[in-house]
Amino acid sequence: MLPAAAAALGAPLRPLPVELPEAPRVCVLLVDGLGDRLLQAAGRSAGWLGELRSGGAHVLSAGHPSTTATSMGSFGTGLLPGAHGLVGYEVLDPDRGVLLNELAWDPAVDPRAWQPAPTVFEHLGGAGVACVQVGPPHFAGSGLTEAALRGPRYVAARSLQDRVDAAASAVRSAPRALVYVYWGDLDKTGHESGWRSEAWERELAEVDLAVRQLARRLPADALLLVTADHGMVDVPLGARLDLAEDADLAYGVPLSGGEPRAPMLYCAPGEADAVLARWRERLGPDAQVLARDEAVAAGWFGPVAPHVLPRIGDVVVSCAPGTSVHDSRTQRPQLKGLVGMHGGRTDDETHVPLLVAGPRAD
C-alpha cells in the first residue's frame, strides 16, 4: 500500500496494481485488526467507514502469517514476508537458537541487520517528502519500528483524539508530506472480547468518528487512506489444543514459534518428517500442515531470501476457522484465554480494506 501512496506523492517505486489519486500530502491511518470481512459485517457500527467501503474501496491481502509484525514489515517495506524476513509473531533466531518475539523484540538483535531492506519512508525522505509517524510512546525507537518503519520523525500520542490532532497538524506542516498513524485498540478489544462483541462494535464506532473528524481537518489537497494489518476470527474455548497438555503433538518439537492460529514447529534433528505426519493425522481438516519447503513452494511467504529461510519452522501450520494450537510451555498464558485471534489464511484474517478519501475539490 505504501508504494501506491509514494506514487500518489510523485515518488514512485515500481508499477503497481493499485492506483491512487495524485496528492502532495497523504495521511495513512492503520487500524490494527480491521479486516475487510469484519468491516463489511459491522453494519451501522462502521458508519462513515462503511460508506467509504461501499464507494469503491480496494481489498488487499495480508501476507502469511496474518499477524502484526509480519504485516508491518510488508507495510513499511512494500515487500513480501520472505523478502523482509519478519515471518511471524515469534520466530527462531538461527544465530542464537532461541525464539525472537518480533513485536516485543530483543536488545540482543539489531533490527536493521535483521531487516536490512530500505523502507518506503526512507525512499520518500530521499525524494524530499516529509515523513511523520504518529503512535504510542513505547513504539518510538522500538525494534519493530526500526526494522519495519524506520525513516519518519516520530510523534508520540496516547489517545485516539491526540493522534487525530497530531496527524492533522503534521499533514499541514509541509507542502509534501506522508503522515502515518497507528491505532491498536480495535485489535486489543477483539482479542479480549471477540470481534462480534458489543465492546468491539463500540470501539469501531469510536474509530469511525475519529476517521470522520480527521478527514474534515485535513487540507483539501490531502489524500486520506485507511487500512489494516489483518482481520480476525473468534475461536471457541473448546477448540484449542495445547502442546503442554498433548505429548503426542509436542514430541519432537522442542520449540514452537508463530502463534496459535499459525504455529511454526522447530523440530529436533531427524524428527521433522515424523512431526509432519503426526500433525497432519491429528489435525486433519482443522489445519493445513506443510513442510517448510512445501510452504515456500506454495508461495505462502513469497520468494524467500536465503538468510530468512532458517527463521521459518521445519513444519508450518495454518489453522482452519475455529481452531488454534497453543504452546503453554513457552507462550504467555494470556494467549490461551483470547477470544479473537489471527495469523491464519482465511479471508476473515487476510483480507484488509484500503479506504480512500480526498483530495477534495474545495
Short mmCIF file of C-alpha atoms in Angstrom, two decimals, residues 133 135-143 145-146 154-156:
data_model
loop_
_atom_site.label_atom_id
_atom_site.label_comp_id
_atom_site.label_asym_id
_atom_site.label_seq_id
_atom_site.Cartn_x
_atom_site.Cartn_y
_atom_site.Cartn_z
CA GLN A 133 4.79 8.60 12.23
CA GLY A 135 1.77 6.33 17.54
CA PRO A 136 2.08 5.32 21.20
CA PRO A 137 5.14 6.49 23.10
CA HIS A 138 6.52 2.97 23.63
CA PHE A 139 6.74 2.37 19.85
CA ALA A 140 9.26 5.18 19.40
CA GLY A 141 12.60 3.57 18.61
CA SER A 142 11.32 0.04 19.27
CA GLY A 143 12.89 -2.91 17.50
CA THR A 145 9.70 0.28 14.41
CA GLU A 146 13.39 0.35 13.49
CA TYR A 154 8.16 10.04 15.41
CA VAL A 155 5.37 11.88 17.24
CA ALA A 156 4.13 10.16 20.40
#
